[in-house]
């Protein structure tokens, strides 16, 4: 699956369930038509972490065919590590767009590896 198709799948899934969150992976090009949830602008870091954890659970379940419940702990690890590693400009970029920018994406990919989650291909 190409990165572009994977991102389109992620965006479609997130919009369909009403969640707005980021997940590590390629270019933000498929998200250009995407309207982020306005609540992101004022969301607490704990809320942002919950959104990232939720998106991770959904995507990892699709990638691995594992039940979502079995991914709560590793996706919690991923969300916590990713958000703790982001600087203020990366967090603000996420709040504005609903997805990780290039520098944040690199940190998110590192968190995927650290938490033993599958990287998007």
JSON list of C-alpha atoms in Angstrom, two decimals:
[
{"chain": "A", "resi": 1, "resn": "UNK", "atom": "CA", "xyz": [0.00, 0.00, 0.00]},
{"chain": "A", "resi": 2, "resn": "UNK", "atom": "CA", "xyz": [1.49, 3.34, -0.96]},
{"chain": "A", "resi": 3, "resn": "UNK", "atom": "CA", "xyz": [1.92, 6.11, 1.60]},
{"chain": "A", "resi": 4, "resn": "UNK", "atom": "CA", "xyz": [-0.58, 8.30, -0.26]},
{"chain": "A", "resi": 5, "resn": "UNK", "atom": "CA", "xyz": [-3.23, 5.56, -0.19]},
{"chain": "A", "resi": 6, "resn": "UNK", "atom": "CA", "xyz": [-2.48, 4.82, 3.44]},
{"chain": "A", "resi": 7, "resn": "UNK", "atom": "CA", "xyz": [-2.91, 8.45, 4.39]},
{"chain": "A", "resi": 8, "resn": "UNK", "atom": "CA", "xyz": [-6.13, 8.68, 2.43]},
{"chain": "A", "resi": 9, "resn": "UNK", "atom": "CA", "xyz": [-7.38, 5.60, 4.27]},
{"chain": "A", "resi": 10, "resn": "UNK", "atom": "CA", "xyz": [-6.39, 7.13, 7.61]},
{"chain": "A", "resi": 11, "resn": "UNK", "atom": "CA", "xyz": [-8.07, 10.45, 6.82]},
{"chain": "A", "resi": 12, "resn": "UNK", "atom": "CA", "xyz": [-11.22, 8.76, 5.61]},
{"chain": "A", "resi": 13, "resn": "UNK", "atom": "CA", "xyz": [-11.40, 6.58, 8.70]},
{"chain": "A", "resi": 14, "resn": "UNK", "atom": "CA", "xyz": [-10.86, 9.47, 11.06]},
{"chain": "A", "resi": 15, "resn": "UNK", "atom": "CA", "xyz": [-13.46, 11.63, 9.38]},
{"chain": "A", "resi": 16, "resn": "UNK", "atom": "CA", "xyz": [-15.94, 8.76, 9.27]},
{"chain": "A", "resi": 17, "resn": "UNK", "atom": "CA", "xyz": [-15.73, 8.20, 13.02]},
{"chain": "A", "resi": 18, "resn": "UNK", "atom": "CA", "xyz": [-15.59, 11.87, 13.87]},
{"chain": "A", "resi": 19, "resn": "UNK", "atom": "CA", "xyz": [-12.08, 11.74, 15.29]},
{"chain": "A", "resi": 20, "resn": "UNK", "atom": "CA", "xyz": [-9.32, 14.13, 14.42]},
{"chain": "A", "resi": 21, "resn": "UNK", "atom": "CA", "xyz": [-5.88, 12.81, 15.15]},
{"chain": "A", "resi": 22, "resn": "UNK", "atom": "CA", "xyz": [-2.47, 12.35, 13.68]},
{"chain": "A", "resi": 23, "resn": "UNK", "atom": "CA", "xyz": [-0.56, 9.26, 12.88]},
{"chain": "A", "resi": 24, "resn": "UNK", "atom": "CA", "xyz": [3.02, 8.87, 11.68]},
{"chain": "A", "resi": 25, "resn": "UNK", "atom": "CA", "xyz": [3.52, 8.38, 7.96]},
{"chain": "A", "resi": 26, "resn": "UNK", "atom": "CA", "xyz": [4.32, 10.08, 4.65]},
{"chain": "A", "resi": 27, "resn": "UNK", "atom": "CA", "xyz": [3.28, 13.35, 3.06]},
{"chain": "A", "resi": 28, "resn": "UNK", "atom": "CA", "xyz": [0.35, 15.47, 4.24]},
{"chain": "A", "resi": 29, "resn": "UNK", "atom": "CA", "xyz": [-0.84, 15.94, 0.61]},
{"chain": "A", "resi": 30, "resn": "UNK", "atom": "CA", "xyz": [-4.01, 13.81, 1.02]},
{"chain": "A", "resi": 31, "resn": "UNK", "atom": "CA", "xyz": [-5.06, 16.02, 3.93]},
{"chain": "A", "resi": 32, "resn": "UNK", "atom": "CA", "xyz": [-5.12, 19.28, 1.96]},
{"chain": "A", "resi": 33, "resn": "UNK", "atom": "CA", "xyz": [-8.93, 19.11, 1.58]},
{"chain": "A", "resi": 34, "resn": "UNK", "atom": "CA", "xyz": [-9.30, 17.96, 5.19]},
{"chain": "A", "resi": 35, "resn": "UNK", "atom": "CA", "xyz": [-10.84, 20.36, 7.71]},
{"chain": "A", "resi": 36, "resn": "UNK", "atom": "CA", "xyz": [-9.43, 19.74, 11.22]},
{"chain": "A", "resi": 37, "resn": "UNK", "atom": "CA", "xyz": [-11.74, 19.73, 14.19]},
{"chain": "A", "resi": 38, "resn": "UNK", "atom": "CA", "xyz": [-11.88, 23.31, 15.55]},
{"chain": "A", "resi": 39, "resn": "UNK", "atom": "CA", "xyz": [-11.68, 21.84, 19.07]},
{"chain": "A", "resi": 40, "resn": "UNK", "atom": "CA", "xyz": [-8.02, 21.00, 18.40]},
{"chain": "A", "resi": 41, "resn": "UNK", "atom": "CA", "xyz": [-7.07, 24.65, 18.78]},
{"chain": "A", "resi": 42, "resn": "UNK", "atom": "CA", "xyz": [-8.05, 24.68, 22.47]},
{"chain": "A", "resi": 43, "resn": "UNK", "atom": "CA", "xyz": [-7.63, 21.00, 23.35]},
{"chain": "A", "resi": 44, "resn": "UNK", "atom": "CA", "xyz": [-5.48, 20.14, 26.33]},
{"chain": "A", "resi": 45, "resn": "UNK", "atom": "CA", "xyz": [-2.37, 18.04, 25.82]},
{"chain": "A", "resi": 46, "resn": "UNK", "atom": "CA", "xyz": [-4.19, 15.16, 27.52]},
{"chain": "A", "resi": 47, "resn": "UNK", "atom": "CA", "xyz": [-7.00, 15.47, 24.97]},
{"chain": "A", "resi": 48, "resn": "UNK", "atom": "CA", "xyz": [-4.50, 15.57, 22.11]},
{"chain": "A", "resi": 49, "resn": "UNK", "atom": "CA", "xyz": [-2.85, 12.45, 23.51]},
{"chain": "A", "resi": 50, "resn": "UNK", "atom": "CA", "xyz": [-6.23, 10.70, 23.64]},
{"chain": "A", "resi": 51, "resn": "UNK", "atom": "CA", "xyz": [-6.93, 11.62, 20.02]},
{"chain": "A", "resi": 52, "resn": "UNK", "atom": "CA", "xyz": [-3.54, 10.34, 18.88]},
{"chain": "A", "resi": 53, "resn": "UNK", "atom": "CA", "xyz": [-3.99, 7.13, 20.90]},
{"chain": "A", "resi": 54, "resn": "UNK", "atom": "CA", "xyz": [-7.44, 6.57, 19.38]},
{"chain": "A", "resi": 55, "resn": "UNK", "atom": "CA", "xyz": [-6.17, 7.11, 15.82]},
{"chain": "A", "resi": 56, "resn": "UNK", "atom": "CA", "xyz": [-3.26, 4.76, 16.48]},
{"chain": "A", "resi": 57, "resn": "UNK", "atom": "CA", "xyz": [-5.60, 2.05, 17.75]},
{"chain": "A", "resi": 58, "resn": "UNK", "atom": "CA", "xyz": [-7.78, 2.27, 14.65]},
{"chain": "A", "resi": 59, "resn": "UNK", "atom": "CA", "xyz": [-4.89, 2.30, 12.18]},
{"chain": "A", "resi": 60, "resn": "UNK", "atom": "CA", "xyz": [-2.90, -0.43, 13.92]},
{"chain": "A", "resi": 61, "resn": "UNK", "atom": "CA", "xyz": [-5.98, -2.66, 14.09]},
{"chain": "A", "resi": 62, "resn": "UNK", "atom": "CA", "xyz": [-6.36, -2.30, 10.33]},
{"chain": "A", "resi": 63, "resn": "UNK", "atom": "CA", "xyz": [-2.66, -2.85, 9.66]},
{"chain": "A", "resi": 64, "resn": "UNK", "atom": "CA", "xyz": [-2.32, -5.90, 11.88]},
{"chain": "A", "resi": 65, "resn": "UNK", "atom": "CA", "xyz": [-5.88, -7.31, 11.98]},
{"chain": "A", "resi": 66, "resn": "UNK", "atom": "CA", "xyz": [-5.57, -7.25, 15.77]},
{"chain": "A", "resi": 67, "resn": "UNK", "atom": "CA", "xyz": [-8.51, -6.32, 18.00]},
{"chain": "A", "resi": 68, "resn": "UNK", "atom": "CA", "xyz": [-8.49, -2.65, 18.99]},
{"chain": "A", "resi": 69, "resn": "UNK", "atom": "CA", "xyz": [-8.61, -3.56, 22.69]},
{"chain": "A", "resi": 70, "resn": "UNK", "atom": "CA", "xyz": [-5.26, -5.35, 22.39]},
{"chain": "A", "resi": 71, "resn": "UNK", "atom": "CA", "xyz": [-3.64, -2.17, 21.07]},
{"chain": "A", "resi": 72, "resn": "UNK", "atom": "CA", "xyz": [-4.61, 0.19, 23.88]},
{"chain": "A", "resi": 73, "resn": "UNK", "atom": "CA", "xyz": [-1.34, -0.20, 25.79]},
{"chain": "A", "resi": 74, "resn": "UNK", "atom": "CA", "xyz": [1.09, 0.06, 22.83]},
{"chain": "A", "resi": 75, "resn": "UNK", "atom": "CA", "xyz": [-0.91, 2.93, 21.30]},
{"chain": "A", "resi": 76, "resn": "UNK", "atom": "CA", "xyz": [-0.94, 4.66, 24.68]},
{"chain": "A", "resi": 77, "resn": "UNK", "atom": "CA", "xyz": [2.84, 4.30, 24.69]},
{"chain": "A", "resi": 78, "resn": "UNK", "atom": "CA", "xyz": [3.00, 5.74, 21.17]},
{"chain": "A", "resi": 79, "resn": "UNK", "atom": "CA", "xyz": [0.74, 8.71, 21.92]},
{"chain": "A", "resi": 80, "resn": "UNK", "atom": "CA", "xyz": [2.53, 9.56, 25.16]},
{"chain": "A", "resi": 81, "resn": "UNK", "atom": "CA", "xyz": [6.03, 9.30, 23.68]},
{"chain": "A", "resi": 82, "resn": "UNK", "atom": "CA", "xyz": [5.11, 11.21, 20.56]},
{"chain": "A", "resi": 83, "resn": "UNK", "atom": "CA", "xyz": [3.44, 14.13, 22.31]},
{"chain": "A", "resi": 84, "resn": "UNK", "atom": "CA", "xyz": [6.17, 14.39, 24.93]},
{"chain": "A", "resi": 85, "resn": "UNK", "atom": "CA", "xyz": [8.79, 14.61, 22.19]},
{"chain": "A", "resi": 86, "resn": "UNK", "atom": "CA", "xyz": [7.07, 17.40, 20.23]},
{"chain": "A", "resi": 87, "resn": "UNK", "atom": "CA", "xyz": [8.11, 20.99, 20.73]},
{"chain": "A", "resi": 88, "resn": "UNK", "atom": "CA", "xyz": [5.57, 23.82, 20.95]},
{"chain": "A", "resi": 89, "resn": "UNK", "atom": "CA", "xyz": [5.79, 24.67, 17.24]},
{"chain": "A", "resi": 90, "resn": "UNK", "atom": "CA", "xyz": [5.07, 21.05, 16.30]},
{"chain": "A", "resi": 91, "resn": "UNK", "atom": "CA", "xyz": [2.11, 20.91, 18.68]},
{"chain": "A", "resi": 92, "resn": "UNK", "atom": "CA", "xyz": [0.76, 24.18, 17.28]},
{"chain": "A", "resi": 93, "resn": "UNK", "atom": "CA", "xyz": [1.15, 22.84, 13.73]},
{"chain": "A", "resi": 94, "resn": "UNK", "atom": "CA", "xyz": [-0.82, 19.74, 14.76]},
{"chain": "A", "resi": 95, "resn": "UNK", "atom": "CA", "xyz": [-3.52, 21.91, 16.35]},
{"chain": "A", "resi": 96, "resn": "UNK", "atom": "CA", "xyz": [-3.79, 23.96, 13.14]},
{"chain": "A", "resi": 97, "resn": "UNK", "atom": "CA", "xyz": [-3.80, 21.08, 10.65]},
{"chain": "A", "resi": 98, "resn": "UNK", "atom": "CA", "xyz": [-4.90, 17.94, 12.48]},
{"chain": "A", "resi": 99, "resn": "UNK", "atom": "CA", "xyz": [-1.83, 15.99, 11.37]},
{"chain": "A", "resi": 100, "resn": "UNK", "atom": "CA", "xyz": [1.89, 15.87, 12.15]},
{"chain": "A", "resi": 101, "resn": "UNK", "atom": "CA", "xyz": [4.30, 18.06, 10.18]},
{"chain": "A", "resi": 102, "resn": "UNK", "atom": "CA", "xyz": [7.56, 16.61, 8.85]},
{"chain": "A", "resi": 103, "resn": "UNK", "atom": "CA", "xyz": [9.64, 17.13, 12.00]},
{"chain": "A", "resi": 104, "resn": "UNK", "atom": "CA", "xyz": [6.89, 15.75, 14.24]},
{"chain": "A", "resi": 105, "resn": "UNK", "atom": "CA", "xyz": [6.38, 12.80, 11.88]},
{"chain": "A", "resi": 106, "resn": "UNK", "atom": "CA", "xyz": [10.01, 11.75, 12.34]},
{"chain": "A", "resi": 107, "resn": "UNK", "atom": "CA", "xyz": [9.50, 11.74, 16.11]},
{"chain": "A", "resi": 108, "resn": "UNK", "atom": "CA", "xyz": [6.25, 9.80, 15.74]},
{"chain": "A", "resi": 109, "resn": "UNK", "atom": "CA", "xyz": [7.95, 7.14, 13.62]},
{"chain": "A", "resi": 110, "resn": "UNK", "atom": "CA", "xyz": [10.60, 6.77, 16.31]},
{"chain": "A", "resi": 111, "resn": "UNK", "atom": "CA", "xyz": [7.84, 6.34, 18.91]},
{"chain": "A", "resi": 112, "resn": "UNK", "atom": "CA", "xyz": [6.20, 3.63, 16.75]},
{"chain": "A", "resi": 113, "resn": "UNK", "atom": "CA", "xyz": [9.46, 1.70, 16.76]},
{"chain": "A", "resi": 114, "resn": "UNK", "atom": "CA", "xyz": [10.00, 2.22, 20.49]},
{"chain": "A", "resi": 115, "resn": "UNK", "atom": "CA", "xyz": [6.49, 1.02, 21.32]},
{"chain": "A", "resi": 116, "resn": "UNK", "atom": "CA", "xyz": [6.82, -1.99, 18.98]},
{"chain": "A", "resi": 117, "resn": "UNK", "atom": "CA", "xyz": [4.06, -0.92, 16.62]},
{"chain": "A", "resi": 118, "resn": "UNK", "atom": "CA", "xyz": [3.97, -1.48, 12.88]},
{"chain": "A", "resi": 119, "resn": "UNK", "atom": "CA", "xyz": [5.10, 1.42, 10.73]},
{"chain": "A", "resi": 120, "resn": "UNK", "atom": "CA", "xyz": [2.84, 2.42, 7.85]},
{"chain": "A", "resi": 121, "resn": "UNK", "atom": "CA", "xyz": [4.46, 1.20, 4.63]}
]
